[in-house]
Short mmCIF file of C-alpha atoms in Angstrom, two decimals:
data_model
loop_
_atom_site.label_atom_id
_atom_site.label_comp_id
_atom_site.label_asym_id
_atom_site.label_seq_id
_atom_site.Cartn_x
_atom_site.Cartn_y
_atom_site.Cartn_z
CA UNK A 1 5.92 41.54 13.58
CA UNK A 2 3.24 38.96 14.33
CA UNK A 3 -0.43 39.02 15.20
CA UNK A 4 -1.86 39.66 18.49
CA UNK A 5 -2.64 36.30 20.08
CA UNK A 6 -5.39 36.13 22.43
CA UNK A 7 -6.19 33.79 25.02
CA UNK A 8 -9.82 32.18 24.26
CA UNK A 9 -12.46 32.66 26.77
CA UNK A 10 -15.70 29.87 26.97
CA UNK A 11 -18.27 31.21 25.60
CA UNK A 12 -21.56 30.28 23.06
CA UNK A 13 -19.61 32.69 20.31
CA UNK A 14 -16.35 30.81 20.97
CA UNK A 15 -17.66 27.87 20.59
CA UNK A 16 -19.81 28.94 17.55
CA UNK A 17 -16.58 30.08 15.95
CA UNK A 18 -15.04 26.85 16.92
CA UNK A 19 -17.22 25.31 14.21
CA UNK A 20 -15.58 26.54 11.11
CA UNK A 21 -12.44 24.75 11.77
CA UNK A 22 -11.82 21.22 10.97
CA UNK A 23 -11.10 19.75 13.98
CA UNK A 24 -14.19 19.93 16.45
CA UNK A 25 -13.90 17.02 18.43
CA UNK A 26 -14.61 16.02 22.14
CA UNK A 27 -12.56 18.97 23.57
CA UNK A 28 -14.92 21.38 21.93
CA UNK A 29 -18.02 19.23 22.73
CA UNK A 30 -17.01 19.22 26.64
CA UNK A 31 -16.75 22.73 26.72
CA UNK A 32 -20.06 23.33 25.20
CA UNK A 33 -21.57 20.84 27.43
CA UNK A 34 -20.01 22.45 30.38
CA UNK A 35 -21.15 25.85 29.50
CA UNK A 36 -24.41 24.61 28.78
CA UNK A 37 -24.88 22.66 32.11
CA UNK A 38 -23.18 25.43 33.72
CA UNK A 39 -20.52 23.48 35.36
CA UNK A 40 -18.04 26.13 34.02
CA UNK A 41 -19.03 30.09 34.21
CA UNK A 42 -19.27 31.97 30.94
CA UNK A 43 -16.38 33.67 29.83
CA UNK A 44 -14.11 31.22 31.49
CA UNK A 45 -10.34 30.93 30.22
CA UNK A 46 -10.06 28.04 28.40
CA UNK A 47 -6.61 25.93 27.07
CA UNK A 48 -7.07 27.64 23.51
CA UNK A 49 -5.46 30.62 22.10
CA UNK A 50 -6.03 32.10 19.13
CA UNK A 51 -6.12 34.96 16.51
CA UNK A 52 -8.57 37.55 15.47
CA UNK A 53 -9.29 39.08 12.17
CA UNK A 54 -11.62 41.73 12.72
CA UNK A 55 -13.86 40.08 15.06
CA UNK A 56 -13.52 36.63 13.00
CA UNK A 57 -11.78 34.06 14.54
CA UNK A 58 -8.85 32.72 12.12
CA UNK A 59 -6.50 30.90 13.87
CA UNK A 60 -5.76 28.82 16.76
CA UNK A 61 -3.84 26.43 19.04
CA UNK A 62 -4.01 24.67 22.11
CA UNK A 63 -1.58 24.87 24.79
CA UNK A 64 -1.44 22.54 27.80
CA UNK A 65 1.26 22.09 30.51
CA UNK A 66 2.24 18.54 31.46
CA UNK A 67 3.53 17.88 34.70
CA UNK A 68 7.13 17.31 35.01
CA UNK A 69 6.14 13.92 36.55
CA UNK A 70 4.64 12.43 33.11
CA UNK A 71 8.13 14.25 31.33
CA UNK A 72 9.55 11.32 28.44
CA UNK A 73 10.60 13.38 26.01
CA UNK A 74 13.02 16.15 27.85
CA UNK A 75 16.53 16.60 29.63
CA UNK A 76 16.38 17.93 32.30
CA UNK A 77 12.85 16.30 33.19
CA UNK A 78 10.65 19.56 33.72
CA UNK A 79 7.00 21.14 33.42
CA UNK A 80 6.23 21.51 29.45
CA UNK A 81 3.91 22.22 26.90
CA UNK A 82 1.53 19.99 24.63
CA UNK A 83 0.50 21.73 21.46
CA UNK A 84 -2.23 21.06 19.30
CA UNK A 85 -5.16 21.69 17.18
CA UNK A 86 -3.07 24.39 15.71
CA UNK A 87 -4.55 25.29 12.34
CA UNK A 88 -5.76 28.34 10.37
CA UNK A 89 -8.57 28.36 8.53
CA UNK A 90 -8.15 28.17 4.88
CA UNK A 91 -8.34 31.32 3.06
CA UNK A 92 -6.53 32.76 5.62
CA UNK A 93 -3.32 30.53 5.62
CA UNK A 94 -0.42 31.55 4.26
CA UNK A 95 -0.15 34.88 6.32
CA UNK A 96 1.88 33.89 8.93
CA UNK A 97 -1.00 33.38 11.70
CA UNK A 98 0.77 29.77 12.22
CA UNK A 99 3.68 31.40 13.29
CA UNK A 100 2.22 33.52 15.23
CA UNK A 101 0.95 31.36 17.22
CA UNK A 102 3.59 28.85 17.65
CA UNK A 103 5.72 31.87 18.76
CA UNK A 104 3.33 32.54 21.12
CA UNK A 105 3.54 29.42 22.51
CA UNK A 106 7.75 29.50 22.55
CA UNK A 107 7.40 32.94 24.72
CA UNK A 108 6.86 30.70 27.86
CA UNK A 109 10.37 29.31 27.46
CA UNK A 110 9.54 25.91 28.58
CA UNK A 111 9.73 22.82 26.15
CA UNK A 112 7.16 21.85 23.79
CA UNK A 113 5.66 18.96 22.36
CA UNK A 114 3.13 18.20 19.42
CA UNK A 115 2.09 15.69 16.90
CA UNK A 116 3.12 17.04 13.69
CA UNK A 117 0.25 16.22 11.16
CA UNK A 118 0.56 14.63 7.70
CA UNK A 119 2.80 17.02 5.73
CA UNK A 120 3.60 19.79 8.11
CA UNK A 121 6.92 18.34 8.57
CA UNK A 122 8.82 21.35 6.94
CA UNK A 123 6.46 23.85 9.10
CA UNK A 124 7.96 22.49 12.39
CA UNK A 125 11.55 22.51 10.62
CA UNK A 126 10.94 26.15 9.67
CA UNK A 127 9.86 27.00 13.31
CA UNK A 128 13.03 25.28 15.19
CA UNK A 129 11.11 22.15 15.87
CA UNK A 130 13.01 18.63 15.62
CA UNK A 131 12.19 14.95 15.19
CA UNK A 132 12.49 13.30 18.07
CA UNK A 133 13.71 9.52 18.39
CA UNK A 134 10.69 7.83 18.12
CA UNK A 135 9.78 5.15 20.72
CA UNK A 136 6.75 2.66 20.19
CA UNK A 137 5.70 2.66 23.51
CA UNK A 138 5.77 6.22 24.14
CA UNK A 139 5.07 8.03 20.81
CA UNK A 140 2.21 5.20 19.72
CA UNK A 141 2.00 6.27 16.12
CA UNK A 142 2.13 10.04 16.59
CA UNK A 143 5.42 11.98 14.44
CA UNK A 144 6.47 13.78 17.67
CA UNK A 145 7.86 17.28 17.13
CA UNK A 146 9.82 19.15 19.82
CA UNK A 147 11.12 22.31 20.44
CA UNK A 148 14.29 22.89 23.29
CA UNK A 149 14.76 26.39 24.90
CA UNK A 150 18.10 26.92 25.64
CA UNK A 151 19.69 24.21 27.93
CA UNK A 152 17.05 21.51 27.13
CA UNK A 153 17.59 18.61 25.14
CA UNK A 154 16.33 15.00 24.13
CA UNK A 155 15.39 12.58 27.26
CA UNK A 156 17.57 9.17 26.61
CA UNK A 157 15.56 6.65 25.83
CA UNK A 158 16.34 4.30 28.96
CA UNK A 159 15.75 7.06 31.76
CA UNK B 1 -17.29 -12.12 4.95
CA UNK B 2 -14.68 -10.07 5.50
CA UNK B 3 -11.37 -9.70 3.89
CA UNK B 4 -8.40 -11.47 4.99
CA UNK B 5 -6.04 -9.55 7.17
CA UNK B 6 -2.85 -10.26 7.08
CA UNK B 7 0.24 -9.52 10.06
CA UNK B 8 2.46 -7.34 8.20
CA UNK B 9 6.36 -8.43 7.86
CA UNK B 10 9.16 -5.43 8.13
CA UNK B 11 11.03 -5.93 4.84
CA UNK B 12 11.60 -3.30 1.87
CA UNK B 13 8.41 -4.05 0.18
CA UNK B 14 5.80 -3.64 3.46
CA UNK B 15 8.15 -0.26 4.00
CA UNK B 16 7.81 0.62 -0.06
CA UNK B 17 3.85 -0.31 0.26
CA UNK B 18 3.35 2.18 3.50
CA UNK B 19 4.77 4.90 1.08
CA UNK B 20 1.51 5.15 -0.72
CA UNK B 21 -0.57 5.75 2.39
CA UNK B 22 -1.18 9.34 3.80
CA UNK B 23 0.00 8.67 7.49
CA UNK B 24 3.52 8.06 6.61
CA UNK B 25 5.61 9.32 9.67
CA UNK B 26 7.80 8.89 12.32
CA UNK B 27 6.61 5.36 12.83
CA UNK B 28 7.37 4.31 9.39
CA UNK B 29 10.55 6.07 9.37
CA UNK B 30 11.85 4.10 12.80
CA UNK B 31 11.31 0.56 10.94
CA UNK B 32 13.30 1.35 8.01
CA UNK B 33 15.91 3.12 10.14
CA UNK B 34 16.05 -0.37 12.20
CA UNK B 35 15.99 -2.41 8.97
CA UNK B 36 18.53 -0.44 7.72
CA UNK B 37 20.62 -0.71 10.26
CA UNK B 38 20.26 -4.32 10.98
CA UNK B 39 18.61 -3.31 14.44
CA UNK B 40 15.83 -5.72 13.27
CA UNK B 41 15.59 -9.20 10.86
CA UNK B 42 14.00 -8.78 8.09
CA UNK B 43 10.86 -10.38 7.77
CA UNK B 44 10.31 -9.48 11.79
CA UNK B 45 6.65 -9.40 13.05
CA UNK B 46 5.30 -5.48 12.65
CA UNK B 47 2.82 -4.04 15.07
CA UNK B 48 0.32 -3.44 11.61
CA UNK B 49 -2.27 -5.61 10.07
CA UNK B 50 -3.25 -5.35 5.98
CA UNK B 51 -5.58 -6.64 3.81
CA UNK B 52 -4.08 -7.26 0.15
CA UNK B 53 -5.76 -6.92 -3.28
CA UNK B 54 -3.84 -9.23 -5.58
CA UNK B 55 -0.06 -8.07 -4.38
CA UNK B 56 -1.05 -4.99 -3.27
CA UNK B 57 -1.46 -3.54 0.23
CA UNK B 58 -4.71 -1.29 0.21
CA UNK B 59 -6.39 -1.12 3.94
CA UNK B 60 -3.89 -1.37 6.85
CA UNK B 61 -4.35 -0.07 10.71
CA UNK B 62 -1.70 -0.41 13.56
CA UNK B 63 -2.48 -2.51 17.16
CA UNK B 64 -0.21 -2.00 19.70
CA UNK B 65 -1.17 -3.95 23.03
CA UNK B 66 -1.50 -0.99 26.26
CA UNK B 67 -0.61 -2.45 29.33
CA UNK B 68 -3.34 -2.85 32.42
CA UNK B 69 -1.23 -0.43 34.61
CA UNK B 70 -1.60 2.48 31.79
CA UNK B 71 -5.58 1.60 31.86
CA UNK B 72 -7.44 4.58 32.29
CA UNK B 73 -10.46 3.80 30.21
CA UNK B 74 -11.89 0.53 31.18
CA UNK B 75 -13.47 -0.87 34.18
CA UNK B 76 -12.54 -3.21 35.26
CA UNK B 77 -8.90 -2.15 34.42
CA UNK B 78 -7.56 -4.81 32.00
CA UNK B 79 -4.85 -4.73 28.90
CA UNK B 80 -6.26 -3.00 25.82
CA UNK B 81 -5.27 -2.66 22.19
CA UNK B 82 -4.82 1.00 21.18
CA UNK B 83 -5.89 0.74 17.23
CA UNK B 84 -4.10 3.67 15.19
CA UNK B 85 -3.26 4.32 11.53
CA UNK B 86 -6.42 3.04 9.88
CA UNK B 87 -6.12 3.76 6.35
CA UNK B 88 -7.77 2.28 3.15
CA UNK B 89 -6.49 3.44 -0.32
CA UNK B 90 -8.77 5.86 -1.92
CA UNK B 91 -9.46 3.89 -4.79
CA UNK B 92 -10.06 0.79 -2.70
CA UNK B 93 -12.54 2.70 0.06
CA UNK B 94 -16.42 1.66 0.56
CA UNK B 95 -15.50 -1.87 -0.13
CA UNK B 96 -15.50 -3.23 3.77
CA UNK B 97 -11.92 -3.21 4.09
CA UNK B 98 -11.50 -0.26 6.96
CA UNK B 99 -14.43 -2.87 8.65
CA UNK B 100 -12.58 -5.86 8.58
CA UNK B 101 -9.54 -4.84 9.73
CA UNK B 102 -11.53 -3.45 12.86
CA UNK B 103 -13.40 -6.67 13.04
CA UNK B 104 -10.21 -8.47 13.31
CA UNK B 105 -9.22 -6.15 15.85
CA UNK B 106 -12.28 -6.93 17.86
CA UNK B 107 -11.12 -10.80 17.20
CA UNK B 108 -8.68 -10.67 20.30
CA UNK B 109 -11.37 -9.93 22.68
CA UNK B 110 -9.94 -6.73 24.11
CA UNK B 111 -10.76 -3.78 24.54
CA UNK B 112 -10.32 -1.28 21.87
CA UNK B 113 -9.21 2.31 21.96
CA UNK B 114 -8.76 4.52 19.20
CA UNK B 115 -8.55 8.40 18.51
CA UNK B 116 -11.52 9.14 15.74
CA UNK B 117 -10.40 11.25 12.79
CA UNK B 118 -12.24 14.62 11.43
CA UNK B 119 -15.69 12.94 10.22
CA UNK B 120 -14.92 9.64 11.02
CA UNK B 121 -17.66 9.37 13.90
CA UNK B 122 -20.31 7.31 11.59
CA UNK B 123 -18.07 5.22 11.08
CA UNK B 124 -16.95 4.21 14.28
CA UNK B 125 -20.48 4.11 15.61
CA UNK B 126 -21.43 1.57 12.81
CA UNK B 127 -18.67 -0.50 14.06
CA UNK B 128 -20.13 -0.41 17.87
CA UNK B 129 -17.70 2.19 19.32
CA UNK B 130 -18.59 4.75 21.54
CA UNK B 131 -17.24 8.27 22.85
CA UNK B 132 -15.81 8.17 25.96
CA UNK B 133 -16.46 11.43 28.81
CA UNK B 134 -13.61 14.03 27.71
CA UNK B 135 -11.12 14.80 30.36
CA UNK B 136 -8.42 17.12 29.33
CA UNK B 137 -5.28 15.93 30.72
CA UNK B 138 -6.04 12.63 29.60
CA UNK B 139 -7.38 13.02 26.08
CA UNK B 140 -4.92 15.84 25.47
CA UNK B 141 -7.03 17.21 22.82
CA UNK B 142 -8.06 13.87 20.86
CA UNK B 143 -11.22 12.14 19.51
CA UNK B 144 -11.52 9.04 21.47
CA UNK B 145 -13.44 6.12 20.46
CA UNK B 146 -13.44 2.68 22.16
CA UNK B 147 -14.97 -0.84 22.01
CA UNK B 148 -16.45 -2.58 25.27
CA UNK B 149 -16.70 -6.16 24.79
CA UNK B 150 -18.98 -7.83 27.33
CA UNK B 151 -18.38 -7.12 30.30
CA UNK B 152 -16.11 -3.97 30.03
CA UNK B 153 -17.33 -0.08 30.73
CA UNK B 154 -15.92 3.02 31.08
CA UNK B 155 -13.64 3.45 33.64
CA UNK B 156 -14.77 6.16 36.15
CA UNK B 157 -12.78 9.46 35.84
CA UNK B 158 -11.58 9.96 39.90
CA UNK B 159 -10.27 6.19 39.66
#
């Protein structure tokens, strides 16, 4: 059983709740500024999805889908999805709202892609994610994690 | 006066050194894999910089040269160095190290892009960065910072 994931719509208490996680960065800051100058409508759907508790938000992730066109890391080259800013906040870790959400993000049965962070490493394991090969040019520092659905596997390095 | 910063060899001490820094990852892994395997000479030229206290390495960061064709952040288009995995010891921090090694990176004349860290923003202001405009499918969820020398803005987003 996992927790209902919801999609995240833009709005001031989204963005409010946005706060007590770690990373708020320039994604969060463009939508705020975009609600604010009203070049997005309120309640908009935005890339994040995440996880209530009670009416607290607890948990989230980001999903977006790359274009099969900008595809390195898959075979056969297709549409896939770039996770991140996946965390939970602290006193509510533990419980399984991580997985949650990464299943979530499996259910669309295309490929995914994130950057696993410093010492998450056995997280991905645990949720059928694997190293990749890592290329300089392409992976530029990050500690790419993937996950295959059935029938998808690495991109060589020379395609 | 600033530190001296040092081009990083690949050999089993510079790979022993990184172990002590948080961002140890996929990066680090593929040099020792190549030295390892004889894939690369010891002693080969890294793509990281470090300042040394006594025989120690204590502030290192990562340059790796973007070509002009990838350019979607300056304007005029132009080859710029993408600066990642800029990391001073704990015990060494507030000591100008994390500045000089972005100093030197400023040395080359080009223009600079990084992805800020949680809280990192003072610091990259002090050392003349600036945000760029968010947009989504480029930034894919990170902070970035970058460094105009004379000359150089920011690239227009419909270019």
């Amino acid at each position: 059983m996992g927790h209902e994931v919801k999609r995240l719509l833009i709005n001031y208490k989204t963005i409010e709740e946005f706060k007590n996680f770690r990373e708020y960065g320039a994604a969060e800051l463009y939508m705020k500024e975009d609600l604010e100058e009203n070049l997005i409508e309120n309640d908009s759907e935005s890339p994040f999805y995440g996880i209530y508790f009670g009416k607290k938000l607890v948990a989230r992730m980001s999903l977006y889908r790359i274009n099969q066109k900008y595809d390195r890391y898959f075979e056969p080259s297709q549409d896939y999805l770039e996770l991140w800013k996946l965390e939970v906040l602290e006193a509510y870790r533990g419980k399984g709202y991580g997985q949650s959400l990464v299943n979530f993000a499996k259910s669309f049965k295309l490929p995914i892609k994130t950057n696993g962070r410093v010492n998450s490493n056995d997280f991905w394991h645990k949720m059928g994610f694997t190293e990749v090969t890592y290329q300089p040019d392409r992976d530029r520092g990050e500690n790419p994690f993937v996950w295959y659905p059935d029938g998808v596997q690495e991109q060589p390095a020379d395609q």
